Amino acid sequence: MNRTVRRAMLASAVLLTLGLSSTAFAGGRPDAVISGLNAGRAHEANQLIIKFRDGASTVQRNAVRAGLRAVSQDTLRRGKRGGDTTLMRLPSGVNLQALVRRLSTNPAIEYAEPNWIYTHSASSNDPYYTNGSLWGMYGDATSPANQFGSQAGEAWAAGHTACNGVLVGVIDEGIYFNHPDLAANIWTNPYDPVDGVDNDGNGYVDDVRGWDFDGNSNNINSGGAGDDHGTHVAGTIGAVGGNGVGVAGVCWSGVKMISGRFLGRRGGTTANAIKAVDYFTDLKTRHGLNIVATNNSWGGGGFSQALQDAIGRANNAGILFVAAAGNSGANNDTTASYPSNYPNANIIAVAALASNGSLASYSQYGATTVDICAPGSAVNSTVPVSSKGSVVPGYASYSGTSMATPHVTGGVALYASSHPGASAADIKAAIMGTAVPTTSCNGKVVSNGRLNVSSF
Ligand SMILES: [Ca+2]
Ligand SMILES: [Ca+2]
Ligand SMILES: [Ca+2]
């Protein structure tokens, strides 16, 4: 036994006596590394990080390099007496698994491991996103081809996927609340369990997930497969993301959506719209719920002082009223569209973009009456579908300012979750202030731009 090898063995013995925890860690390493390689975890194909043992001689280290045919190296950290942590660049085509196994028995080496490639954990694995069908969630950094999306993907990549502690109202048709891509993000009313009694005294018996103002019942999905519009809207705000299924909403989790169903088969009335708006205002004030916005992908009819007053009450309670600009292609500055045209400060009126960045041909606009553009055409989201006589979960692509609006509402929820205490005015200012200047929106909306939630 020559001196070099003996010294290496001594170094090894010292290491093993440092403590059980250190031994357990070192002992667990090679197998874990190799199983990671087997599992195909992303790593640089021709690189290894090698930590030489303290006391490893120059001869030993050079021998390792020569044996690996390493062509270059970086020193990541200088160690004691040659115990450097080194990045080895290897010839292409090497079998890293075999190398790691072999090097783990080399007395000069404390450990050898792959140069793993890390990605943000928050990269949606939802098929409609990964196959490029969810253009409204992308942005210039996540997909240059889909730069006109809401840039939710950028917010997710920065680690913000959950809208914890935030509630939003969906004033629309009902919500197919059992949809597996929605169920986790549907509110359950803790103050009024289903027992035939209006436990919380708000005038609605067992409003466990919201209320159907059209049918005057607690069943928020009474319309079967045809009751799909609100479900589609809900999926854009808060379809469960990262579950490997279907679509992802702007908020993957944390957000709780409450249904204010007032649109039925024949549409909805002003009277029921007022009840729905006031329902959320009351819920917020009655229970102290953090309801930050209602989504209003609907419109029509003439001016209503009563509805405007209800929106004013929502404003007083700090609830934003995000509203679709309408689908007739008209200029709302010259022909008022309600409810988006009401002058209330808490309204955010939304125009629709197509994926190529053009203002959708149907989208209403208004330099002073519509606030912002957002993805609206060919938006994939959750729907109920009819199959063999029953309603089953599905997905569908719809277009409209109805689809643009929930991108903004999702952005409101995302911002509110990372800025607790932000007022409705603060949130609206953030939505408007971060809009990306966009040619097709210039002079067409107040912000002259499109939704950008990347920094939320
Ligand atoms: Ca109740
Ligand atoms: Ca009850
Ligand atoms: Ca999903």
XYZ file of C-alpha atoms and ligand atoms in Angstrom:
459
model
C 0.000 0.000 0.000
C 1.630 3.223 -1.076
C 1.412 6.395 0.954
C -1.098 8.053 -1.286
C -3.664 5.314 -1.011
C -3.188 5.032 2.738
C -3.746 8.745 3.148
C -6.910 8.513 1.107
C -8.150 5.692 3.268
C -7.392 7.679 6.391
C -9.369 10.550 5.014
C -12.178 8.152 4.312
C -12.061 6.747 7.844
C -12.181 10.232 9.317
C -15.210 11.036 7.273
C -17.031 7.951 8.446
C -16.440 8.817 12.053
C -17.883 12.301 11.731
C -21.272 11.076 12.757
C -24.115 8.783 11.886
C -26.109 11.450 10.146
C -23.247 12.226 7.820
C -22.780 8.537 7.128
C -26.466 8.051 6.417
C -26.463 11.006 4.055
C -23.376 9.852 2.196
C -24.598 6.271 2.164
C -27.940 7.214 0.674
C -26.519 9.381 -2.025
C -25.328 7.127 -4.895
C -28.492 5.036 -5.033
C -30.674 8.115 -4.921
C -28.621 9.729 -7.666
C -28.775 6.659 -9.846
C -32.489 6.201 -9.353
C -32.880 9.875 -10.261
C -30.981 9.228 -13.467
C -33.096 6.168 -14.132
C -36.202 8.245 -13.596
C -34.983 10.540 -16.324
C -34.753 13.661 -14.200
C -33.351 16.478 -16.244
C -29.591 16.858 -16.052
C -26.723 17.984 -18.256
C -25.935 14.996 -20.425
C -22.156 15.155 -20.247
C -21.359 16.703 -16.909
C -20.703 15.559 -13.394
C -20.113 17.428 -10.180
C -17.322 15.746 -8.239
C -16.361 16.493 -4.659
C -12.879 15.219 -3.927
C -12.114 14.119 -0.443
C -10.056 16.489 1.670
C -6.496 15.332 1.237
C -7.000 13.942 -2.253
C -3.646 14.366 -3.950
C -2.963 16.093 -7.211
C -1.981 12.730 -8.659
C -5.318 11.229 -7.626
C -7.324 14.142 -8.960
C -5.472 14.109 -12.254
C -6.026 10.365 -12.480
C -9.756 10.856 -12.051
C -9.816 13.542 -14.740
C -7.788 11.425 -17.121
C -10.006 8.400 -16.475
C -13.082 10.469 -17.284
C -11.441 12.051 -20.320
C -12.754 15.322 -18.938
C -12.117 18.100 -21.434
C -12.540 21.062 -19.146
C -13.663 21.883 -15.679
C -14.866 24.601 -13.353
C -14.076 24.736 -9.690
C -17.334 25.395 -7.865
C -15.764 25.534 -4.440
C -12.216 25.236 -3.154
C -11.903 22.601 -0.439
C -9.255 21.808 2.109
C -6.144 20.011 0.949
C -7.400 19.301 -2.534
C -11.001 18.600 -1.486
C -12.407 20.777 -4.262
C -15.928 20.619 -5.645
C -15.453 20.442 -9.371
C -17.668 20.515 -12.433
C -16.364 17.996 -14.956
C -17.215 18.252 -18.614
C -17.107 14.814 -20.166
C -17.019 13.497 -23.704
C -20.436 13.174 -25.233
C -22.180 9.847 -24.983
C -20.860 8.846 -21.563
C -23.002 6.612 -19.377
C -23.466 8.794 -16.317
C -25.207 6.068 -14.354
C -22.248 3.746 -14.696
C -19.801 6.557 -13.948
C -21.567 7.646 -10.780
C -21.644 4.054 -9.577
C -17.943 3.585 -10.329
C -16.790 6.899 -8.887
C -18.679 6.312 -5.648
C -16.119 3.621 -4.800
C -13.096 5.749 -5.674
C -11.236 6.533 -2.436
C -10.301 10.034 -3.653
C -13.902 11.031 -4.265
C -16.417 11.982 -1.608
C -19.244 11.979 -4.107
C -20.038 12.350 -7.786
C -23.396 13.466 -8.993
C -25.171 14.742 -12.107
C -25.465 18.423 -12.842
C -29.232 18.523 -12.445
C -31.276 21.021 -14.383
C -33.783 22.821 -12.210
C -36.968 24.299 -13.471
C -39.629 26.189 -11.626
C -41.929 23.734 -10.000
C -44.806 25.851 -11.184
C -44.828 24.878 -14.826
C -48.310 23.761 -15.715
C -48.600 20.103 -16.674
C -52.204 20.577 -17.683
C -52.526 19.148 -21.212
C -54.296 22.130 -22.755
C -51.428 24.293 -21.531
C -48.577 21.980 -22.467
C -49.947 21.401 -25.962
C -50.247 25.131 -26.577
C -54.052 25.279 -26.618
C -54.311 27.637 -23.671
C -52.869 30.710 -25.347
C -54.491 33.104 -22.910
C -52.274 31.839 -20.099
C -48.984 32.295 -21.919
C -46.908 35.412 -22.423
C -43.806 36.591 -24.203
C -41.423 34.799 -21.854
C -43.246 31.474 -21.737
C -44.179 31.353 -25.406
C -43.173 34.052 -27.899
C -45.799 32.663 -30.265
C -48.428 33.373 -27.634
C -47.151 36.716 -26.429
C -50.628 38.195 -26.368
C -51.743 35.957 -23.523
C -52.267 37.161 -19.971
C -48.701 36.167 -18.963
C -50.075 34.004 -16.183
C -47.401 31.473 -17.135
C -44.746 33.982 -16.102
C -46.380 34.502 -12.715
C -46.553 30.729 -12.269
C -42.895 30.353 -13.217
C -42.060 32.888 -10.531
C -43.816 30.593 -8.089
C -47.171 32.314 -7.840
C -49.893 29.840 -8.671
C -52.061 29.868 -5.565
C -54.568 32.595 -4.805
C -54.781 31.748 -1.144
C -57.391 33.431 0.947
C -59.170 35.072 -1.978
C -62.799 34.608 -2.983
C -64.542 35.724 -6.155
C -68.165 35.732 -7.230
C -69.197 34.400 -10.611
C -72.389 36.203 -11.625
C -73.408 34.214 -14.658
C -75.045 30.922 -15.490
C -74.359 28.207 -12.954
C -71.143 26.331 -12.295
C -70.762 22.599 -12.833
C -69.161 22.373 -9.425
C -68.369 18.662 -9.630
C -66.070 19.176 -12.582
C -62.808 17.590 -11.404
C -60.831 20.540 -12.761
C -62.951 22.953 -10.675
C -64.240 21.158 -7.593
C -61.316 22.017 -5.316
C -61.736 25.715 -6.034
C -65.494 25.968 -5.472
C -66.519 27.644 -2.254
C -68.342 25.743 0.435
C -70.291 27.988 2.772
C -69.239 27.172 6.308
C -72.003 29.383 7.696
C -74.967 27.623 6.124
C -74.710 23.847 5.964
C -77.428 21.968 4.115
C -80.060 21.386 6.777
C -83.098 23.206 5.468
C -82.388 26.218 7.670
C -80.944 29.614 6.708
C -78.309 29.345 9.418
C -76.555 32.584 8.536
C -79.745 34.569 8.127
C -78.910 36.075 4.737
C -82.289 35.164 3.294
C -81.039 32.159 1.318
C -81.564 28.700 2.753
C -78.558 26.386 2.469
C -76.663 28.599 0.021
C -73.798 26.183 0.308
C -72.011 27.098 -2.943
C -73.830 30.303 -3.775
C -77.339 30.832 -5.026
C -79.420 30.354 -8.162
C -81.347 33.622 -8.411
C -82.983 32.498 -11.646
C -84.406 29.287 -10.188
C -84.521 30.583 -6.603
C -82.717 27.548 -5.259
C -79.388 26.514 -3.831
C -78.670 24.336 -6.860
C -76.100 26.350 -8.777
C -75.960 23.879 -11.647
C -79.600 23.283 -12.417
C -79.371 23.644 -16.179
C -77.541 20.457 -17.088
C -75.078 20.431 -19.961
C -76.579 23.617 -21.392
C -75.631 25.494 -18.227
C -72.078 25.869 -19.474
C -71.174 29.548 -19.752
C -70.492 30.108 -16.052
C -68.514 26.880 -15.880
C -66.324 28.056 -18.755
C -65.781 31.419 -17.064
C -64.955 29.725 -13.753
C -62.315 27.549 -15.402
C -60.417 30.556 -16.694
C -60.385 32.150 -13.259
C -59.597 29.049 -11.273
C -59.450 25.650 -12.940
C -57.178 23.439 -10.888
C -53.666 23.792 -12.274
C -50.747 21.408 -12.076
C -52.957 18.346 -11.717
C -52.078 16.982 -15.128
C -55.685 17.291 -16.230
C -57.396 19.597 -18.686
C -56.807 23.310 -18.279
C -55.334 25.649 -15.682
C -56.983 28.812 -14.456
C -55.042 31.977 -13.705
C -55.333 30.780 -10.098
C -54.396 27.107 -9.770
C -55.572 26.781 -6.202
C -56.451 28.759 -3.121
C -59.124 30.805 -4.815
C -62.700 29.988 -3.883
C -65.383 30.704 -6.466
C -68.948 31.414 -5.402
C -71.817 31.152 -7.845
C -74.370 33.896 -8.286
C -76.432 32.165 -10.962
C -78.922 34.588 -12.474
C -78.735 33.713 -16.168
C -81.126 30.927 -17.017
C -82.470 29.527 -20.241
C -83.987 32.838 -21.252
C -81.182 35.002 -19.905
C -81.390 37.020 -16.720
C -83.208 40.037 -15.376
C -82.079 43.270 -13.812
C -83.913 42.306 -10.640
C -81.954 39.078 -10.312
C -78.685 40.768 -11.281
C -79.198 43.223 -8.420
C -79.919 40.386 -6.021
C -76.762 38.596 -7.156
C -74.542 41.671 -6.778
C -75.981 42.413 -3.344
C -75.628 38.757 -2.334
C -71.834 39.043 -2.609
C -71.727 42.442 -0.928
C -73.710 41.011 1.960
C -71.623 37.823 2.172
C -68.474 39.908 2.427
C -69.749 42.233 5.093
C -71.798 39.623 6.986
C -68.987 37.084 7.318
C -65.851 39.126 6.712
C -65.030 37.042 3.632
C -62.223 38.307 1.405
C -64.383 38.600 -1.724
C -62.314 40.812 -4.011
C -64.310 40.763 -7.251
C -67.288 39.511 -9.141
C -66.958 38.358 -12.729
C -69.669 39.706 -15.005
C -69.471 38.194 -18.462
C -72.893 39.426 -19.463
C -74.651 42.510 -20.677
C -77.595 43.980 -22.464
C -80.572 46.122 -21.710
C -80.643 49.803 -20.919
C -79.516 51.958 -18.055
C -80.661 50.871 -14.614
C -80.187 53.178 -11.645
C -81.009 50.265 -9.359
C -78.234 48.097 -10.808
C -75.781 50.982 -10.770
C -76.616 51.523 -7.102
C -75.986 47.837 -6.371
C -72.575 48.091 -8.054
C -71.959 51.157 -5.881
C -72.743 49.110 -2.773
C -70.216 46.526 -3.976
C -67.672 49.311 -4.351
C -68.314 50.438 -0.796
C -67.568 46.876 0.291
C -64.338 46.820 -1.716
C -65.504 44.424 -4.407
C -64.383 44.993 -7.980
C -66.971 44.467 -10.715
C -65.141 43.024 -13.719
C -67.410 43.337 -16.753
C -67.394 42.258 -20.390
C -67.427 45.126 -22.880
C -69.820 43.267 -25.181
C -69.707 41.384 -28.472
C -71.375 43.677 -31.023
C -68.134 45.306 -32.234
C -69.434 48.752 -31.300
C -67.735 51.728 -29.697
C -69.050 51.949 -26.144
C -68.022 55.602 -25.953
C -70.792 56.419 -28.429
C -73.282 53.636 -27.653
C -73.370 52.761 -23.974
C -73.221 49.077 -23.071
C -74.394 47.959 -19.648
C -73.272 47.037 -17.109
C -69.696 47.723 -18.292
C -70.449 51.400 -19.023
C -71.617 52.389 -15.540
C -69.223 55.031 -14.213
C -68.613 53.269 -10.891
C -64.954 53.265 -9.877
C -64.926 49.537 -9.136
C -65.791 48.489 -12.687
C -63.073 47.064 -14.920
C -64.485 46.794 -18.458
C -62.757 44.244 -20.660
C -62.292 43.979 -24.438
C -61.284 40.759 -26.200
C -58.078 39.951 -28.055
C -57.481 37.202 -30.565
C -54.332 35.114 -30.181
C -52.572 37.070 -32.938
C -52.898 40.227 -30.879
C -55.657 41.826 -32.892
C -58.721 43.239 -31.211
C -61.363 40.588 -31.819
C -63.706 41.702 -34.595
C -66.730 41.279 -32.316
C -65.177 43.037 -29.334
C -66.713 46.277 -28.189
C -64.208 48.929 -27.186
C -64.085 52.461 -25.881
C -61.178 54.823 -25.287
C -62.894 56.137 -22.165
C -65.380 53.381 -21.286
C -63.442 50.121 -21.716
C -60.390 49.618 -19.545
C -58.205 46.840 -20.878
C -57.803 44.097 -23.477
C -57.479 40.433 -22.484
C -57.491 37.062 -24.263
C -61.013 36.339 -25.517
C -60.991 34.349 -28.741
C -60.619 30.577 -28.870
C -60.297 30.208 -25.125
C -60.338 26.641 -23.846
C -61.922 26.007 -20.483
C -64.112 23.706 -18.432
C -67.689 22.844 -19.403
C -70.326 20.277 -18.591
C -71.122 18.060 -21.568
C -73.934 15.648 -22.244
C -73.007 12.032 -22.702
C -75.481 9.159 -22.929
C -78.116 11.062 -21.042
C -75.907 12.273 -18.222
C -73.747 15.328 -17.613
C -70.031 14.678 -17.591
C -66.960 16.922 -17.338
C -65.477 18.283 -20.524
C -63.625 21.149 -22.160
C -64.563 23.516 -24.942
C -63.211 26.492 -26.854
C -65.402 29.607 -26.706
C -64.850 33.160 -27.901
C -66.115 36.463 -26.575
C -65.524 39.309 -24.202
C -67.120 36.814 -21.808
C -63.890 34.821 -22.059
C -61.632 37.870 -21.759
C -63.284 39.059 -18.555
C -62.362 36.048 -16.360
C -58.704 36.397 -17.332
C -58.860 39.808 -15.665
C -60.824 38.501 -12.697
C -58.203 35.785 -12.269
C -55.553 38.493 -12.378
C -57.418 40.421 -9.691
C -57.442 37.321 -7.488
C -53.760 36.637 -8.164
C -52.792 40.189 -7.240
C -55.027 40.245 -4.173
C -53.482 37.027 -2.876
C -49.956 38.453 -2.986
C -50.993 41.891 -1.740
C -53.197 41.272 1.276
C -54.824 44.473 2.365
C -54.798 45.977 -1.122
C -57.989 47.939 -1.691
C -60.202 47.498 -4.730
C -58.719 50.734 -6.064
C -55.177 49.438 -5.479
C -55.936 46.232 -7.357
C -57.549 48.036 -10.263
C -54.557 50.401 -10.423
C -52.232 47.393 -10.579
C -54.258 45.785 -13.381
C -54.236 49.027 -15.355
C -50.662 50.012 -14.546
C -49.102 46.732 -15.676
C -50.954 46.537 -18.988
C -48.613 46.027 -21.928
C -48.997 48.739 -24.584
C -50.591 46.999 -27.545
C -51.151 48.409 -31.007
C -54.606 46.939 -31.444
C -55.745 48.324 -28.088
C -54.189 51.738 -28.519
C -56.920 54.358 -28.490
C -59.486 51.596 -28.005
C -59.246 51.133 -24.245
C -58.263 53.360 -21.332
C -54.989 51.503 -20.662
C -54.119 51.305 -24.358
C -52.905 47.798 -23.604
C -53.481 44.222 -22.638
C -53.596 42.287 -19.407
C -50.226 41.327 -17.937
C -50.280 39.422 -14.669
C -46.637 38.330 -14.874
C -45.562 40.403 -11.872
C -48.528 39.525 -9.667
Ca -77.981 31.399 3.959
Ca -78.556 25.674 6.339
Ca -56.094 21.241 -14.653
